[in-house]
Amino acid sequence: MPRVFFGLEVPDTVKKRLLALQGPVKGAKWQNRNQLHLTLAFLGTVDEARVADLCQAAGGVEAPAFELAVTGLHTFGRPELPRNLWAGVSGDEALRSLQRQLAGLLSEAGFEAGHSGFQPHITIARFRKQAGSVAPLLDEHGDRSFGPMPVTEFVLFESTPGETGSVYSVIERFPLAGPLDETGTHDQ
């Protein structure tokens, strides 16, 4: 049975800037290039036969393409004893609307979307119990802009265990309505 989630891919330019933050922080398990994403809905393990139902439900999303700005560093947990280090996004009202619509369609199809308090973020590092402080990293990069993130589709990913952490594979892509024009607005 596959372990799946819906999410957004992060542009390579943003990935490069986020990966450049990696350094010697006690207890940090830094995410690799292929692990950087923004989760919309985590479903966990689902029966193989229900993957088509997931795709059908997600295919009902009607949302325009939009653009986010990846900006700021934050932690889940105190900076002195973090559980996760993550980058936030701004301009996220369209993202929240997309997530709510997707969660509603999944719920109607009988799936538990697993995001009661949606906090859009891109995890950069996870920490063990005896983690070191990331306060200096937050002081230096807390308000930093990591670049634009055009959102023209969302993705159903499968997560499988790998030697260096989870490996994410694309099951299906779901385009949003219309491309963004060169100014980052919806092109009709």
Coordinates of N, CA and C in Angstrom, one line a residue, residues 33-178:
R33 N 17.7 17.8 -2.1 CA 17.0 18.6 -3.2 C 15.7 17.9 -3.5
N34 N 15.6 16.6 -3.6 CA 14.4 16.0 -4.0 C 13.3 15.9 -2.9
Q35 N 13.7 16.2 -1.7 CA 12.7 16.2 -0.6 C 12.0 17.5 -0.3
L36 N 12.5 18.6 -0.9 CA 11.9 19.9 -0.7 C 10.6 20.0 -1.5
H37 N 9.5 20.3 -0.7 CA 8.2 20.4 -1.3 C 7.3 21.2 -0.3
L38 N 6.1 21.5 -0.7 CA 5.1 22.1 0.2 C 3.9 21.2 0.2
T39 N 3.6 20.6 1.4 CA 2.5 19.7 1.5 C 1.2 20.4 1.5
L40 N 0.2 19.9 0.7 CA -1.1 20.4 0.7 C -2.0 19.5 1.6
A41 N -1.9 18.2 1.4 CA -2.7 17.2 2.2 C -1.9 15.9 2.3
F42 N -1.7 15.5 3.5 CA -1.0 14.2 3.8 C -2.1 13.2 4.0
L43 N -2.0 12.1 3.3 CA -3.0 11.0 3.4 C -2.5 9.8 4.1
G44 N -1.2 9.6 4.1 CA -0.6 8.4 4.7 C -0.8 7.2 3.8
T45 N -0.9 6.1 4.4 CA -1.0 4.8 3.6 C -2.4 4.6 3.1
V46 N -2.5 4.4 1.8 CA -3.8 4.2 1.2 C -3.8 2.9 0.4
D47 N -4.9 2.3 0.3 CA -5.0 1.0 -0.5 C -4.7 1.4 -2.0
E48 N -3.9 0.6 -2.6 CA -3.5 0.8 -4.0 C -4.8 1.0 -4.9
A49 N -5.8 0.3 -4.6 CA -7.1 0.4 -5.4 C -7.7 1.8 -5.3
R50 N -7.4 2.5 -4.2 CA -8.0 3.8 -4.0 C -7.3 5.0 -4.6
V51 N -6.1 4.7 -5.1 CA -5.3 5.8 -5.7 C -6.0 6.5 -6.9
A52 N -6.7 5.7 -7.7 CA -7.5 6.2 -8.8 C -8.6 7.1 -8.2
D53 N -9.2 6.8 -7.1 CA -10.3 7.6 -6.4 C -9.7 8.9 -6.0
L54 N -8.4 8.9 -5.4 CA -7.7 10.1 -5.1 C -7.6 11.0 -6.3
C55 N -7.1 10.4 -7.3 CA -6.9 11.2 -8.6 C -8.1 11.8 -9.1
Q56 N -9.2 11.0 -9.1 CA -10.5 11.5 -9.6 C -11.0 12.7 -8.7
A57 N -10.8 12.6 -7.4 CA -11.3 13.7 -6.5 C -10.4 14.9 -6.7
A58 N -9.1 14.8 -6.8 CA -8.2 15.9 -7.0 C -8.4 16.6 -8.4
G59 N -8.9 15.8 -9.4 CA -9.2 16.3 -10.7 C -10.3 17.3 -10.7
G60 N -11.1 17.3 -9.6 CA -12.2 18.2 -9.5 C -11.8 19.6 -9.1
V61 N -10.6 19.8 -8.7 CA -10.2 21.1 -8.2 C -10.2 22.1 -9.4
E62 N -10.9 23.3 -9.1 CA -10.9 24.3 -10.1 C -10.3 25.6 -9.5
A63 N -9.1 25.8 -9.8 CA -8.4 26.9 -9.2 C -7.4 27.5 -10.2
P64 N -7.2 28.8 -10.1 CA -6.3 29.4 -11.1 C -4.8 29.2 -10.6
A65 N -3.9 29.4 -11.6 CA -2.5 29.4 -11.3 C -2.2 30.7 -10.4
F66 N -1.2 30.6 -9.6 CA -0.8 31.8 -8.8 C 0.7 31.7 -8.5
E67 N 1.1 32.7 -7.8 CA 2.5 32.8 -7.4 C 2.7 33.1 -5.9
L68 N 3.6 32.3 -5.3 CA 3.9 32.5 -3.9 C 5.3 33.2 -3.8
A69 N 5.7 33.7 -2.7 CA 7.1 34.2 -2.4 C 7.5 33.3 -1.3
V70 N 8.6 32.6 -1.4 CA 9.2 31.8 -0.4 C 10.1 32.8 0.4
T71 N 9.7 33.0 1.7 CA 10.3 34.0 2.5 C 10.3 33.7 4.0
G72 N 11.4 33.9 4.6 CA 11.5 33.8 6.1 C 11.8 32.3 6.5
L73 N 12.6 32.2 7.6 CA 12.9 31.0 8.3 C 12.1 30.9 9.6
H74 N 11.6 29.7 9.9 CA 10.9 29.5 11.2 C 11.2 28.1 11.7
T75 N 10.7 27.9 12.9 CA 10.8 26.6 13.5 C 9.5 26.1 14.1
F76 N 9.3 24.8 14.1 CA 8.3 24.2 14.9 C 9.1 23.8 16.1
G77 N 8.7 24.2 17.3 CA 9.5 24.1 18.5 C 10.3 25.3 18.7
R78 N 10.9 25.5 19.8 CA 11.7 26.7 20.1 C 13.0 26.7 19.3
P79 N 13.5 27.8 18.9 CA 14.8 27.9 18.1 C 15.9 27.2 18.9
E80 N 15.9 27.2 20.2 CA 17.0 26.6 21.0 C 16.8 25.0 21.0
L81 N 15.7 24.5 20.7 CA 15.4 23.1 20.7 C 14.4 22.8 19.6
P82 N 14.7 23.0 18.4 CA 13.7 22.8 17.3 C 13.4 21.4 16.9
R83 N 12.2 21.2 16.4 CA 11.8 19.9 15.8 C 12.0 20.0 14.3
N84 N 11.7 21.1 13.7 CA 11.8 21.3 12.3 C 12.2 22.8 12.0
L85 N 13.0 22.9 11.0 CA 13.4 24.3 10.4 C 12.7 24.4 9.1
W86 N 12.0 25.5 8.8 CA 11.2 25.6 7.6 C 11.2 27.0 7.1
A87 N 11.0 27.1 5.8 CA 10.8 28.3 5.1 C 9.3 28.6 4.9
G88 N 8.9 29.8 5.1 CA 7.5 30.1 4.9 C 7.2 30.7 3.5
V89 N 5.9 31.0 3.3 CA 5.5 31.6 2.0 C 4.6 32.8 2.3
S90 N 4.6 33.7 1.4 CA 3.7 34.9 1.5 C 2.9 34.9 0.2
G91 N 1.8 35.6 0.3 CA 0.9 35.7 -0.9 C 0.1 34.4 -0.9
D92 N -0.2 33.9 0.3 CA -0.7 32.5 0.3 C -2.3 32.3 0.4
E93 N -3.0 33.4 0.1 CA -4.5 33.2 0.2 C -5.0 32.3 -0.9
A94 N -4.4 32.4 -2.1 CA -4.7 31.5 -3.2 C -4.3 30.0 -2.8
L95 N -3.2 29.9 -2.1 CA -2.8 28.6 -1.7 C -3.7 28.0 -0.7
R96 N -4.2 28.8 0.3 CA -5.1 28.3 1.3 C -6.4 27.9 0.7
S97 N -6.9 28.7 -0.3 CA -8.1 28.4 -1.1 C -7.9 27.0 -1.8
L98 N -6.8 26.8 -2.5 CA -6.5 25.6 -3.1 C -6.5 24.4 -2.1
Q99 N -5.9 24.6 -1.0 CA -5.8 23.5 0.0 C -7.2 23.2 0.6
R100 N -8.0 24.2 0.8 CA -9.4 24.0 1.4 C -10.2 23.3 0.3
Q101 N -10.1 23.7 -0.9 CA -10.9 23.0 -2.0 C -10.5 21.5 -2.1
L102 N -9.2 21.3 -2.1 CA -8.7 19.9 -2.3 C -9.1 19.1 -1.1
A103 N -9.0 19.6 0.1 CA -9.4 18.9 1.3 C -10.8 18.5 1.3
G104 N -11.7 19.5 0.8 CA -13.1 19.2 0.8 C -13.4 18.1 -0.2
L105 N -12.8 18.2 -1.4 CA -13.0 17.1 -2.4 C -12.6 15.7 -1.9
L106 N -11.4 15.7 -1.2 CA -10.9 14.5 -0.7 C -11.9 13.9 0.4
S107 N -12.4 14.8 1.2 CA -13.3 14.4 2.3 C -14.6 13.8 1.7
E108 N -15.1 14.5 0.6 CA -16.3 14.0 -0.1 C -16.1 12.6 -0.6
A109 N -14.8 12.3 -1.0 CA -14.5 11.0 -1.6 C -14.2 10.0 -0.5
G110 N -14.3 10.4 0.8 CA -14.0 9.4 1.9 C -12.6 9.4 2.4
F111 N -11.8 10.4 2.1 CA -10.4 10.4 2.6 C -10.3 11.5 3.7
E112 N -9.4 11.2 4.6 CA -9.1 12.1 5.7 C -7.8 12.8 5.2
A113 N -7.9 14.1 5.0 CA -6.8 14.9 4.5 C -5.7 15.2 5.5
G114 N -5.9 15.1 6.8 CA -4.9 15.2 7.7 C -4.3 16.6 8.0
H115 N -5.0 17.7 7.7 CA -4.4 19.1 7.9 C -5.5 19.9 8.6
S116 N -5.7 19.8 9.9 CA -6.7 20.6 10.5 C -6.3 22.0 10.7
G117 N -5.0 22.3 10.9 CA -4.5 23.6 11.0 C -3.4 23.8 10.0
F118 N -3.8 24.1 8.8 CA -2.8 24.2 7.6 C -1.8 25.3 7.8
Q119 N -0.6 25.0 7.9 CA 0.5 26.0 8.0 C 1.4 25.8 6.8
P120 N 1.3 26.5 5.8 CA 2.1 26.3 4.6 C 3.6 26.5 4.9
H121 N 4.4 25.5 4.5 CA 5.8 25.6 4.8 C 6.6 24.6 3.9
I122 N 7.9 24.9 3.8 CA 8.8 23.9 3.1 C 9.8 23.5 4.2
T123 N 9.8 22.3 4.6 CA 10.7 21.8 5.6 C 12.1 21.7 5.0
I124 N 13.1 22.3 5.8 CA 14.5 22.3 5.3 C 15.3 21.3 6.1
A125 N 14.9 21.2 7.4 CA 15.7 20.2 8.3 C 14.7 19.7 9.4
R126 N 15.0 18.5 9.8 CA 14.3 17.8 10.9 C 15.3 17.6 12.0
F127 N 14.9 17.6 13.2 CA 15.9 17.5 14.3 C 15.6 16.3 15.3
R128 N 16.7 15.7 15.8 CA 16.5 14.7 16.8 C 16.3 15.4 18.1
K129 N 16.0 14.6 19.2 CA 15.7 15.1 20.5 C 16.8 16.0 21.0
Q130 N 18.1 15.7 20.8 CA 19.2 16.5 21.3 C 19.7 17.5 20.3
A131 N 18.8 18.2 19.7 CA 19.1 19.2 18.7 C 19.9 20.4 19.2
G132 N 20.7 21.0 18.4 CA 21.4 22.2 18.7 C 20.5 23.4 18.3
S133 N 20.8 24.5 18.8 CA 20.1 25.7 18.5 C 20.2 26.2 17.1
V134 N 19.1 26.7 16.5 CA 19.2 27.3 15.2 C 19.0 28.8 15.3
A135 N 19.0 29.3 16.5 CA 18.8 30.8 16.7 C 19.7 31.6 15.8
P136 N 21.0 31.3 15.8 CA 21.9 32.1 14.9 C 21.5 32.1 13.4
L137 N 21.0 30.9 13.0 CA 20.6 30.8 11.6 C 19.3 31.7 11.4
L138 N 18.4 31.7 12.3 CA 17.2 32.5 12.3 C 17.6 34.0 12.3
D139 N 18.5 34.4 13.2 CA 18.9 35.8 13.3 C 19.5 36.3 11.9
E140 N 20.2 35.4 11.3 CA 20.9 35.8 10.0 C 19.9 35.8 8.8
H141 N 19.0 34.7 8.8 CA 18.2 34.5 7.6 C 16.7 34.5 7.8
G142 N 16.3 34.9 9.0 CA 14.9 34.9 9.4 C 13.9 35.6 8.5
D143 N 14.4 36.7 7.9 CA 13.5 37.6 7.1 C 13.9 37.5 5.6
R144 N 14.8 36.6 5.3 CA 15.3 36.5 3.9 C 14.3 36.0 2.9
S145 N 14.4 36.5 1.7 CA 13.6 36.1 0.6 C 14.3 35.0 -0.2
F146 N 13.7 33.9 -0.5 CA 14.4 32.8 -1.2 C 13.9 32.7 -2.6
G147 N 13.0 33.6 -3.0 CA 12.6 33.7 -4.4 C 11.1 33.4 -4.7
P148 N 10.7 33.6 -5.9 CA 9.3 33.4 -6.3 C 9.0 31.9 -6.5
M149 N 7.8 31.5 -6.3 CA 7.4 30.1 -6.5 C 6.1 30.1 -7.3
P150 N 6.2 30.1 -8.6 CA 5.0 30.0 -9.5 C 4.3 28.6 -9.2
V151 N 3.0 28.7 -9.1 CA 2.2 27.5 -8.8 C 1.3 27.3 -10.0
T152 N 1.6 26.4 -10.9 CA 0.8 26.1 -12.1 C 0.1 24.7 -12.0
E153 N 0.5 23.9 -11.0 CA 0.0 22.6 -10.8 C 0.2 22.1 -9.4
F154 N -0.5 21.1 -9.0 CA -0.2 20.4 -7.7 C 0.0 18.9 -8.1
V155 N 0.6 18.2 -7.2 CA 1.1 16.8 -7.5 C 0.6 15.8 -6.4
L156 N 0.3 14.6 -6.8 CA 0.1 13.5 -5.9 C 1.5 12.8 -5.9
F157 N 2.1 12.7 -4.7 CA 3.4 12.1 -4.5 C 3.2 10.8 -3.8
E158 N 4.1 9.8 -4.1 CA 4.2 8.6 -3.2 C 5.5 8.8 -2.5
S159 N 5.5 8.5 -1.2 CA 6.7 8.5 -0.3 C 7.1 7.1 0.0
T160 N 8.3 6.8 -0.3 CA 8.9 5.5 0.0 C 10.2 5.7 0.8
P161 N 10.4 4.8 1.8 CA 11.7 4.9 2.6 C 12.9 4.7 1.7
G162 N 13.9 5.5 2.0 CA 15.2 5.4 1.3 C 16.3 5.4 2.3
E163 N 17.5 5.2 1.8 CA 18.7 5.1 2.6 C 19.0 6.5 3.3
T164 N 18.7 7.6 2.6 CA 19.0 8.9 3.2 C 17.7 9.7 3.5
G165 N 16.6 8.9 3.7 CA 15.3 9.6 4.0 C 14.3 9.2 3.0
S166 N 13.1 9.8 3.1 CA 12.1 9.5 2.2 C 12.4 9.9 0.7
V167 N 11.9 9.1 -0.2 CA 12.0 9.3 -1.6 C 10.6 9.6 -2.1
Y168 N 10.5 10.8 -2.8 CA 9.2 11.2 -3.3 C 9.1 11.0 -4.8
S169 N 8.1 10.2 -5.3 CA 7.9 10.0 -6.7 C 6.5 10.5 -7.1
V170 N 6.5 11.1 -8.3 CA 5.2 11.7 -8.8 C 4.3 10.6 -9.3
I171 N 3.1 10.6 -8.8 CA 2.1 9.6 -9.2 C 1.3 10.3 -10.3
E172 N 0.8 11.6 -10.1 CA 0.1 12.3 -11.1 C 0.2 13.8 -10.8
R173 N 0.1 14.6 -11.9 CA 0.1 16.0 -11.8 C -1.3 16.6 -12.2
F174 N -1.6 17.6 -11.5 CA -3.0 18.3 -11.7 C -2.8 19.7 -12.0
P175 N -2.9 20.1 -13.3 CA -2.7 21.5 -13.7 C -3.8 22.4 -13.1
L176 N -3.4 23.6 -12.8 CA -4.3 24.6 -12.4 C -4.7 25.4 -13.7
A177 N -5.8 26.1 -13.6 CA -6.4 26.8 -14.7 C -5.5 27.9 -15.2
G178 N -5.0 27.8 -16.4 CA -4.3 28.9 -17.1 C -2.9 29.1 -16.6

